[in-house]
PDB file of C-alpha atoms and ligand atoms in Angstrom:
ATOM      1  CA  MET R 797      21.092  -5.356   8.450  1.00 95.00           C
ATOM      2  CA  ARG R 798      18.047  -5.865   6.840  1.00 97.00           C
ATOM      3  CA  ILE R 799      15.319  -3.393   5.855  1.00 98.00           C
ATOM      4  CA  GLY R 800      12.084  -4.791   7.171  1.00 98.00           C
ATOM      5  CA  PHE R 801       8.554  -3.988   5.010  1.00 98.00           C
ATOM      6  CA  PHE R 802       5.132  -5.337   6.816  1.00 98.00           C
ATOM      7  CA  ASP R 803       1.814  -5.899   5.278  1.00 98.00           C
ATOM      8  CA  SER R 804      -1.855  -7.869   6.311  1.00 98.00           C
ATOM      9  CA  GLY R 805      -0.747 -10.055   3.374  1.00 98.00           C
ATOM     10  CA  ILE R 806       0.527  -9.430  -0.088  1.00 98.00           C
ATOM     11  CA  GLY R 807      -0.202  -5.630  -1.184  1.00 98.00           C
ATOM     12  CA  GLY R 808       2.873  -4.264   0.265  1.00 98.00           C
ATOM     13  CA  ILE R 809       5.245  -6.267  -2.123  1.00 98.00           C
ATOM     14  CA  SER R 810       4.509  -3.349  -4.303  1.00 98.00           C
ATOM     15  CA  VAL R 811       6.401  -1.458  -2.476  1.00 98.00           C
ATOM     16  CA  LEU R 812       8.845  -3.902  -1.526  1.00 98.00           C
ATOM     17  CA  ASN R 813       9.380  -4.129  -5.361  1.00 98.00           C
ATOM     18  CA  GLU R 814      10.010  -0.703  -5.285  1.00 97.00           C
ATOM     19  CA  ALA R 815      12.964  -0.456  -2.885  1.00 98.00           C
ATOM     20  CA  ILE R 816      14.306  -3.974  -4.794  1.00 97.00           C
ATOM     21  CA  LYS R 817      14.785  -1.248  -7.618  1.00 96.00           C
ATOM     22  CA  HIS R 818      15.980   1.548  -5.998  1.00 96.00           C
ATOM     23  CA  PHE R 819      18.806  -0.342  -3.383  1.00 97.00           C
ATOM     24  CA  PRO R 820      20.666  -2.873  -5.135  1.00 95.00           C
ATOM     25  CA  ASN R 821      22.695  -3.106  -2.180  1.00 97.00           C
ATOM     26  CA  GLU R 822      20.033  -3.787   0.535  1.00 98.00           C
ATOM     27  CA  ASP R 823      18.431  -7.192   1.651  1.00 98.00           C
ATOM     28  CA  PHE R 824      15.056  -7.343   2.804  1.00 98.00           C
ATOM     29  CA  LEU R 825      12.832  -8.700   5.302  1.00 98.00           C
ATOM     30  CA  TYR R 826       9.022  -9.049   3.972  1.00 98.00           C
ATOM     31  CA  TYR R 827       6.131 -10.358   6.730  1.00 98.00           C
ATOM     32  CA  ALA R 828       2.509 -10.411   5.912  1.00 98.00           C
ATOM     33  CA  ASP R 829      -0.088 -11.188   9.003  1.00 98.00           C
ATOM     34  CA  THR R 830      -1.819 -13.761   7.004  1.00 98.00           C
ATOM     35  CA  ARG R 831      -3.702 -14.720  10.350  1.00 98.00           C
ATOM     36  CA  ASN R 832      -5.571 -10.955   9.797  1.00 98.00           C
ATOM     37  CA  VAL R 833      -5.807 -10.333   6.400  1.00 98.00           C
ATOM     38  CA  PRO R 834      -7.737  -8.444   5.418  1.00 98.00           C
ATOM     39  CA  TYR R 835      -7.367  -4.983   7.836  1.00 97.00           C
ATOM     40  CA  GLY R 836      -9.570  -2.711   5.718  1.00 95.00           C
ATOM     41  CA  THR R 837     -12.570  -4.813   6.653  1.00 94.00           C
ATOM     42  CA  LYS R 838     -11.983  -4.558  10.707  1.00 96.00           C
ATOM     43  CA  THR R 839     -12.840  -2.045  13.106  1.00 95.00           C
ATOM     44  CA  LYS R 840      -9.880   0.254  14.194  1.00 95.00           C
ATOM     45  CA  GLU R 841      -8.922  -1.497  17.347  1.00 97.00           C
ATOM     46  CA  GLU R 842      -8.978  -4.968  15.781  1.00 98.00           C
ATOM     47  CA  VAL R 843      -6.585  -3.590  13.014  1.00 97.00           C
ATOM     48  CA  ASN R 844      -4.208  -1.518  15.718  1.00 97.00           C
ATOM     49  CA  LYS R 845      -4.137  -4.893  17.764  1.00 98.00           C
ATOM     50  CA  HIS R 846      -3.463  -6.697  14.785  1.00 98.00           C
ATOM     51  CA  VAL R 847      -0.300  -4.290  13.993  1.00 98.00           C
ATOM     52  CA  GLN R 848       0.877  -4.353  16.739  1.00 98.00           C
ATOM     53  CA  THR R 849       1.193  -7.508  17.505  1.00 98.00           C
ATOM     54  CA  ALA R 850       2.920  -8.112  14.112  1.00 98.00           C
ATOM     55  CA  VAL R 851       5.389  -5.460  14.170  1.00 98.00           C
ATOM     56  CA  GLU R 852       6.301  -7.004  18.140  1.00 98.00           C
ATOM     57  CA  ASP R 853       7.160 -10.142  16.308  1.00 97.00           C
ATOM     58  CA  ILE R 854       9.129  -8.858  13.016  1.00 98.00           C
ATOM     59  CA  LEU R 855      11.333  -7.083  15.358  1.00 97.00           C
ATOM     60  CA  LYS R 856      12.249  -9.776  17.228  1.00 97.00           C
ATOM     61  CA  GLN R 857      14.400 -10.201  14.462  1.00 96.00           C
ATOM     62  CA  GLU R 858      17.249  -7.809  12.915  1.00 96.00           C
ATOM     63  CA  VAL R 859      15.852  -4.971  11.708  1.00 97.00           C
ATOM     64  CA  LYS R 860      17.488  -1.353  10.747  1.00 98.00           C
ATOM     65  CA  ALA R 861      14.362   0.119   9.781  1.00 98.00           C
ATOM     66  CA  LEU R 862      10.345  -0.634   9.236  1.00 98.00           C
ATOM     67  CA  VAL R 863       8.145   0.166   6.527  1.00 98.00           C
ATOM     68  CA  ILE R 864       4.946  -0.054   7.173  1.00 98.00           C
ATOM     69  CA  ALA R 865       3.459  -1.393   3.824  1.00 98.00           C
ATOM     70  CA  CYS R 866      -0.016  -1.002   4.246  1.00 97.00           C
ATOM     71  CA  ASN R 867      -2.258   2.168   4.164  1.00 95.00           C
ATOM     72  CA  THR R 868      -5.135   1.209   6.273  1.00 95.00           C
ATOM     73  CA  ALA R 869      -2.147  -0.178   9.428  1.00 96.00           C
ATOM     74  CA  THR R 870      -0.076   3.186   8.880  1.00 95.00           C
ATOM     75  CA  SER R 871      -3.193   5.402   8.515  1.00 92.00           C
ATOM     76  CA  ILE R 872      -4.296   3.571  12.206  1.00 93.00           C
ATOM     77  CA  SER R 873      -1.169   2.731  14.279  1.00 95.00           C
ATOM     78  CA  ILE R 874       1.860   4.556  12.513  1.00 94.00           C
ATOM     79  CA  ASN R 875       2.343   6.556  15.891  1.00 94.00           C
ATOM     80  CA  GLU R 876       1.919   4.375  18.468  1.00 96.00           C
ATOM     81  CA  LEU R 877       4.454   2.153  16.815  1.00 98.00           C
ATOM     82  CA  ARG R 878       6.960   5.304  16.365  1.00 97.00           C
ATOM     83  CA  SER R 879       6.443   6.227  20.064  1.00 97.00           C
ATOM     84  CA  THR R 880       6.953   2.645  20.879  1.00 98.00           C
ATOM     85  CA  TYR R 881       9.936   1.891  19.102  1.00 97.00           C
ATOM     86  CA  ASP R 882      13.388   3.403  18.199  1.00 96.00           C
ATOM     87  CA  ILE R 883      14.686   2.527  15.110  1.00 96.00           C
ATOM     88  CA  PRO R 884      12.896   4.710  12.100  1.00 97.00           C
ATOM     89  CA  ILE R 885       9.463   3.795  10.815  1.00 98.00           C
ATOM     90  CA  ILE R 886       8.387   4.578   7.521  1.00 97.00           C
ATOM     91  CA  GLY R 887       4.311   4.524   6.421  1.00 96.00           C
ATOM     92  CA  MET R 888       3.006   5.166   3.455  1.00 92.00           C
ATOM     93  CA  GLU R 889       3.174   8.605   2.023  1.00 75.00           C
ATOM     94  CA  PRO R 890      -0.618   9.702   1.583  1.00 73.00           C
ATOM     95  CA  ALA R 891      -0.797  10.438  -2.298  1.00 87.00           C
ATOM     96  CA  GLU R 892      -3.465  12.614  -2.064  1.00 86.00           C
ATOM     97  CA  LYS R 893      -1.906  16.101  -1.997  1.00 86.00           C
ATOM     98  CA  PRO R 894       0.199  15.594  -5.230  1.00 91.00           C
ATOM     99  CA  ALA R 895      -3.014  14.103  -6.920  1.00 94.00           C
ATOM    100  CA  ILE R 896      -4.874  17.221  -5.729  1.00 92.00           C
ATOM    101  CA  LYS R 897      -2.607  19.297  -6.985  1.00 93.00           C
ATOM    102  CA  LEU R 898      -2.525  17.963 -10.620  1.00 96.00           C
ATOM    103  CA  SER R 899      -5.942  17.314 -11.083  1.00 96.00           C
ATOM    104  CA  SER R 900      -6.818  21.099 -10.212  1.00 94.00           C
ATOM    105  CA  SER R 901      -4.332  22.154 -12.722  1.00 96.00           C
ATOM    106  CA  MET R 902      -6.735  20.082 -15.278  1.00 96.00           C
ATOM    107  CA  ASP R 903      -9.635  21.780 -13.627  1.00 97.00           C
ATOM    108  CA  LYS R 904     -10.514  18.325 -12.672  1.00 97.00           C
ATOM    109  CA  ARG R 905     -11.514  15.998  -9.513  1.00 96.00           C
ATOM    110  CA  VAL R 906      -9.641  13.067  -7.572  1.00 95.00           C
ATOM    111  CA  LEU R 907     -11.230   9.556  -6.794  1.00 96.00           C
ATOM    112  CA  VAL R 908      -9.283   7.847  -4.165  1.00 94.00           C
ATOM    113  CA  CYS R 909      -9.453   4.204  -3.833  1.00 96.00           C
ATOM    114  CA  ALA R 910      -8.377   2.610  -0.873  1.00 95.00           C
ATOM    115  CA  THR R 911     -10.157   0.240   1.872  1.00 94.00           C
ATOM    116  CA  ASP R 912     -13.163   0.970   3.542  1.00 92.00           C
ATOM    117  CA  LEU R 913     -10.894   1.960   7.215  1.00 93.00           C
ATOM    118  CA  THR R 914      -8.450   3.842   4.802  1.00 93.00           C
ATOM    119  CA  LEU R 915     -11.379   6.560   3.638  1.00 91.00           C
ATOM    120  CA  LYS R 916     -12.604   6.808   7.118  1.00 90.00           C
ATOM    121  CA  GLU R 917      -9.497   7.515   8.380  1.00 86.00           C
ATOM    122  CA  LEU R 918      -9.126   9.930   5.065  1.00 75.00           C
ATOM    123  CA  LYS R 919     -12.454  11.564   5.924  1.00 72.00           C
ATOM    124  CA  TYR R 920     -11.146  12.536   9.217  1.00 65.00           C
ATOM    125  CA  ARG R 921      -7.387  13.556   8.255  1.00 73.00           C
ATOM    126  CA  LYS R 922      -9.641  15.873   5.471  1.00 70.00           C
ATOM    127  CA  LEU R 923     -11.351  17.744   7.945  1.00 62.00           C
ATOM    128  CA  ILE R 924      -7.954  18.240   9.927  1.00 58.00           C
ATOM    129  CA  THR R 925      -5.447  19.500   7.248  1.00 70.00           C
ATOM    130  CA  ARG R 926      -8.064  20.726   4.931  1.00 75.00           C
ATOM    131  CA  ILE R 927      -6.311  19.833   1.932  1.00 80.00           C
ATOM    132  CA  ASP R 928      -8.752  19.611  -0.147  1.00 81.00           C
ATOM    133  CA  LYS R 929     -10.065  22.665  -0.198  1.00 81.00           C
ATOM    134  CA  ASP R 930     -12.173  23.049  -3.277  1.00 83.00           C
ATOM    135  CA  SER R 931     -14.076  19.406  -2.803  1.00 84.00           C
ATOM    136  CA  ILE R 932     -12.248  17.868  -5.006  1.00 91.00           C
ATOM    137  CA  VAL R 933     -11.907  15.171  -3.671  1.00 91.00           C
ATOM    138  CA  ASP R 934     -14.208  11.616  -3.776  1.00 91.00           C
ATOM    139  CA  PRO R 935     -13.983   8.286  -1.964  1.00 92.00           C
ATOM    140  CA  LEU R 936     -14.221   5.074  -3.594  1.00 95.00           C
ATOM    141  CA  PRO R 937     -13.751   1.941  -1.240  1.00 95.00           C
ATOM    142  CA  LEU R 938     -12.484  -1.704  -2.898  1.00 97.00           C
ATOM    143  CA  PRO R 939     -12.476  -4.055  -0.425  1.00 95.00           C
ATOM    144  CA  GLU R 940     -13.289  -7.076  -2.831  1.00 97.00           C
ATOM    145  CA  LEU R 941     -10.190  -6.063  -4.438  1.00 97.00           C
ATOM    146  CA  VAL R 942      -7.993  -6.631  -1.737  1.00 98.00           C
ATOM    147  CA  GLU R 943      -9.508 -10.231  -1.749  1.00 97.00           C
ATOM    148  CA  PHE R 944      -9.359 -10.577  -5.456  1.00 98.00           C
ATOM    149  CA  CYS R 945      -5.196  -9.622  -5.134  1.00 98.00           C
ATOM    150  CA  GLU R 946      -4.852 -12.195  -2.252  1.00 98.00           C
ATOM    151  CA  GLU R 947      -6.112 -14.842  -4.557  1.00 98.00           C
ATOM    152  CA  LEU R 948      -3.999 -13.532  -7.301  1.00 97.00           C
ATOM    153  CA  ASN R 949      -6.706 -13.214  -9.337  1.00 98.00           C
ATOM    154  CA  PHE R 950      -5.768 -10.567 -12.029  1.00 96.00           C
ATOM    155  CA  ASN R 951      -8.419 -12.314 -14.636  1.00 96.00           C
ATOM    156  CA  TRP R 952      -9.101  -9.411 -16.923  1.00 96.00           C
ATOM    157  CA  ASP R 953     -12.880 -11.235 -18.483  1.00 96.00           C
ATOM    158  CA  GLU R 954     -13.922 -11.193 -13.938  1.00 96.00           C
ATOM    159  CA  LEU R 955     -11.883  -8.157 -12.897  1.00 97.00           C
ATOM    160  CA  SER R 956     -12.900  -5.546 -15.951  1.00 96.00           C
ATOM    161  CA  PRO R 957     -16.377  -6.004 -15.039  1.00 97.00           C
ATOM    162  CA  TYR R 958     -16.397  -5.778 -11.419  1.00 98.00           C
ATOM    163  CA  PHE R 959     -14.154  -2.425 -12.111  1.00 98.00           C
ATOM    164  CA  SER R 960     -16.939  -0.855 -14.464  1.00 97.00           C
ATOM    165  CA  SER R 961     -19.579  -1.655 -11.840  1.00 97.00           C
ATOM    166  CA  LYS R 962     -17.737   0.382  -9.413  1.00 97.00           C
ATOM    167  CA  LEU R 963     -17.010   3.135 -11.958  1.00 97.00           C
ATOM    168  CA  GLU R 964     -19.960   3.476 -13.525  1.00 96.00           C
ATOM    169  CA  GLU R 965     -21.502   5.803 -11.170  1.00 95.00           C
ATOM    170  CA  PHE R 966     -18.729   8.655 -12.159  1.00 97.00           C
ATOM    171  CA  ASP R 967     -18.463  10.926 -14.893  1.00 98.00           C
ATOM    172  CA  LEU R 968     -15.114  10.482 -15.389  1.00 97.00           C
ATOM    173  CA  ASN R 969     -14.085  12.674 -17.644  1.00 97.00           C
ATOM    174  CA  GLN R 970     -14.113  14.606 -14.470  1.00 98.00           C
ATOM    175  CA  TYR R 971     -11.347  13.099 -13.066  1.00 98.00           C
ATOM    176  CA  GLY R 972      -8.399  13.990 -13.831  1.00 98.00           C
ATOM    177  CA  THR R 973      -6.509  11.474 -10.976  1.00 98.00           C
ATOM    178  CA  VAL R 974      -7.049   8.612  -9.638  1.00 98.00           C
ATOM    179  CA  VAL R 975      -5.235   7.798  -6.501  1.00 96.00           C
ATOM    180  CA  LEU R 976      -4.301   4.176  -5.715  1.00 97.00           C
ATOM    181  CA  GLY R 977      -4.445   4.295  -2.080  1.00 95.00           C
ATOM    182  CA  CYS R 978      -3.943   0.599  -0.833  1.00 97.00           C
ATOM    183  CA  THR R 979      -0.873  -1.245  -1.670  1.00 98.00           C
ATOM    184  CA  HIS R 980      -3.301  -4.159  -3.283  1.00 98.00           C
ATOM    185  CA  PHE R 981      -4.039  -2.058  -6.120  1.00 98.00           C
ATOM    186  CA  PRO R 982      -1.082  -1.280  -7.451  1.00 98.00           C
ATOM    187  CA  TYR R 983      -1.141  -5.003  -9.026  1.00 98.00           C
ATOM    188  CA  TYR R 984      -4.582  -3.934 -11.083  1.00 98.00           C
ATOM    189  CA  LYS R 985      -2.850  -1.011 -12.652  1.00 97.00           C
ATOM    190  CA  PRO R 986      -2.673  -2.564 -16.072  1.00 96.00           C
ATOM    191  CA  ILE R 987      -6.080  -3.353 -16.523  1.00 97.00           C
ATOM    192  CA  LEU R 988      -6.579   0.022 -15.159  1.00 97.00           C
ATOM    193  CA  LYS R 989      -4.959   1.481 -17.840  1.00 97.00           C
ATOM    194  CA  LYS R 990      -7.069  -0.162 -20.104  1.00 96.00           C
ATOM    195  CA  LEU R 991     -10.262   1.083 -18.914  1.00 97.00           C
ATOM    196  CA  LEU R 992      -9.766   3.999 -17.438  1.00 97.00           C
ATOM    197  CA  PRO R 993     -10.369   7.340 -20.356  1.00 97.00           C
ATOM    198  CA  PRO R 994      -6.418   7.920 -21.310  1.00 97.00           C
ATOM    199  CA  HIS R 995      -6.195  11.390 -20.079  1.00 97.00           C
ATOM    200  CA  ILE R 996      -6.454   9.964 -16.012  1.00 98.00           C
ATOM    201  CA  HIS R 997      -3.203   9.634 -14.359  1.00 98.00           C
ATOM    202  CA  LEU R 998      -3.117   6.651 -11.076  1.00 97.00           C
ATOM    203  CA  ILE R 999      -1.162   7.951  -8.667  1.00 97.00           C
ATOM    204  CA  ASP R1000       0.051   5.558  -5.711  1.00 96.00           C
ATOM    205  CA  GLY R1001       2.216   6.497  -2.910  1.00 94.00           C
ATOM    206  CA  ASN R1002       5.135   3.491  -3.524  1.00 96.00           C
ATOM    207  CA  LYS R1003       7.610   5.801  -4.786  1.00 94.00           C
ATOM    208  CA  GLY R1004       7.054   8.716  -1.949  1.00 94.00           C
ATOM    209  CA  THR R1005       7.309   5.750   0.754  1.00 96.00           C
ATOM    210  CA  ILE R1006      10.818   4.868  -1.038  1.00 97.00           C
ATOM    211  CA  GLU R1007      12.206   8.291  -1.443  1.00 96.00           C
ATOM    212  CA  ARG R1008      11.558   9.474   2.111  1.00 96.00           C
ATOM    213  CA  LEU R1009      12.805   5.689   3.512  1.00 97.00           C
ATOM    214  CA  SER R1010      16.163   6.598   1.108  1.00 97.00           C
ATOM    215  CA  ASN R1011      16.713  10.230   2.996  1.00 97.00           C
ATOM    216  CA  LEU R1012      16.368   8.686   6.510  1.00 97.00           C
ATOM    217  CA  LEU R1013      19.026   5.675   5.359  1.00 97.00           C
ATOM    218  CA  LYS R1014      21.214   8.224   4.001  1.00 97.00           C
ATOM    219  CA  GLU R1015      20.565  10.674   6.977  1.00 97.00           C
ATOM    220  CA  LYS R1016      20.982   8.231  10.033  1.00 96.00           C
ATOM    221  CA  ASP R1017      23.669   6.506   7.920  1.00 97.00           C
ATOM    222  CA  LEU R1018      22.239   3.315   7.957  1.00 96.00           C
ATOM    223  CA  LEU R1019      23.214   2.615   4.012  1.00 97.00           C
ATOM    224  CA  SER R1020      24.372  -0.720   3.154  1.00 95.00           C
ATOM    225  CA  GLN R1021      27.275  -1.254   0.748  1.00 89.00           C
ATOM    226  CA  ASN R1022      27.186  -5.233   0.440  1.00 93.00           C
ATOM    227  CA  GLY R1023      23.740  -6.492   0.526  1.00 94.00           C
ATOM    228  CA  ILE R1024      22.736  -8.812  -2.458  1.00 94.00           C
ATOM    229  CA  ASN R1025      18.760  -8.353  -3.040  1.00 93.00           C
ATOM    230  CA  GLY R1026      17.986 -10.924  -0.878  1.00 97.00           C
ATOM    231  CA  ILE R1027      14.623 -10.919   0.862  1.00 98.00           C
ATOM    232  CA  SER R1028      13.545 -13.632   3.814  1.00 98.00           C
ATOM    233  CA  PHE R1029       9.661 -13.488   3.328  1.00 98.00           C
ATOM    234  CA  GLN R1030       7.466 -14.302   6.277  1.00 98.00           C
ATOM    235  CA  CYS R1031       4.033 -15.131   7.215  1.00 98.00           C
ATOM    236  CA  SER R1032       2.294 -14.341  11.167  1.00 98.00           C
ATOM    237  CA  ASN R1033       0.557 -18.172  10.219  1.00 97.00           C
ATOM    238  CA  GLN R1034       3.716 -19.463   8.887  1.00 95.00           C
ATOM    239  CA  ASP R1035       2.018 -21.321   5.955  1.00 97.00           C
ATOM    240  CA  LYS R1036       4.574 -22.269   3.316  1.00 97.00           C
ATOM    241  CA  ASN R1037       2.081 -22.183   0.623  1.00 98.00           C
ATOM    242  CA  TYR R1038       1.785 -18.242   1.369  1.00 98.00           C
ATOM    243  CA  ILE R1039       6.105 -17.813   1.117  1.00 98.00           C
ATOM    244  CA  ILE R1040       5.482 -18.794  -2.400  1.00 98.00           C
ATOM    245  CA  LYS R1041       2.007 -16.773  -3.409  1.00 98.00           C
ATOM    246  CA  MET R1042       4.226 -13.930  -2.148  1.00 98.00           C
ATOM    247  CA  LYS R1043       6.964 -15.095  -4.167  1.00 98.00           C
ATOM    248  CA  ASN R1044       4.913 -15.298  -7.129  1.00 98.00           C
ATOM    249  CA  ALA R1045       3.332 -11.801  -6.370  1.00 98.00           C
ATOM    250  CA  LEU R1046       6.584 -10.137  -6.921  1.00 98.00           C
ATOM    251  CA  LYS R1047       6.931 -11.956 -10.068  1.00 97.00           C
ATOM    252  CA  VAL R1048       3.704 -10.386 -11.205  1.00 97.00           C
ATOM    253  CA  LEU R1049       4.828  -6.928 -10.509  1.00 97.00           C
ATOM    254  CA  LYS R1050       8.306  -7.595 -12.100  1.00 95.00           C
ATOM    255  CA  MET R1051       6.456  -8.519 -15.187  1.00 92.00           C
ATOM    256  CA  HIS R1052       4.606  -4.703 -15.055  1.00 89.00           C
TER     257      HIS R1052
HETATM  258  N1  DGL X1235      -2.766  -3.202   1.884  1.00 84.73           N
HETATM  259  C1  DGL X1235      -3.185  -2.627   2.582  1.00 84.73           C
HETATM  260  C2  DGL X1235      -3.424  -1.219   2.893  1.00 84.73           C
HETATM  261  O1  DGL X1235      -2.867  -0.700   2.212  1.00 84.73           O
HETATM  262  C3  DGL X1235      -4.686  -3.500   3.418  1.00 84.73           C
HETATM  263  C4  DGL X1235      -5.582  -4.156   3.042  1.00 84.73           C
HETATM  264  C5  DGL X1235      -6.365  -4.854   3.791  1.00 84.73           C
HETATM  265  O2  DGL X1235      -6.282  -5.810   4.893  1.00 84.73           O
HETATM  266  O3  DGL X1235      -7.620  -4.653   3.924  1.00 84.73           O
HETATM  267  O4  DGL X1235      -4.399  -0.664   3.011  1.00 84.73           O
END
């Protein structure tokens, strides 16, 4: 049986790409909610409604586990999804904890880039878990980056001024880590590596998420031996051109 991956758009393909490397004997179903992308600029209630509808749609087919390959959807809907469905549901591993550890050891700060909605939820989470004891985490919403990504726009001449304008208010020498807290953002790692000072570490939650998926599949004895890395790309508005876009997005990530 396949492993399902879900995101608002092509962002979750950055998580799928890790899974492909990790599981040579698995097959995958990737589903993008193209009817409602982007999620990050909508209300919490709207996003939750879209996520529940999309997951219902995905689970009409057989999947043995589902990865919510979207930080925004995870922060809003993961609890409700887990209480509704019996299959293992894996959300995006928040990477703030390792980032705080790493930055603290360098006596530096953490910059968390994500959607507006994730950052609102993050603020809330920060308050309740108090992981940011020394207040070294600063948020940076990058909603436009989701749109650039959905257009498969990785053009240095357009993107470098965009990042520079977003980063100009921060003294980058004070930062040790930049967290990519949206699955659309790892596409921009090559550009960010060129732009940021070399001491800054770029951290995303993709590897951690796939490791947790792997542990869960082992624990539940759900690992396949006979899959062939087959991928079925699907989207909520059945747009054939978007299926081509998803395949091209995976090629871009494979070139990194
Ligand atoms: N890829 C998503 C995330 O990780 C959401 C982007 C969006 O739809 O705004 O947050």
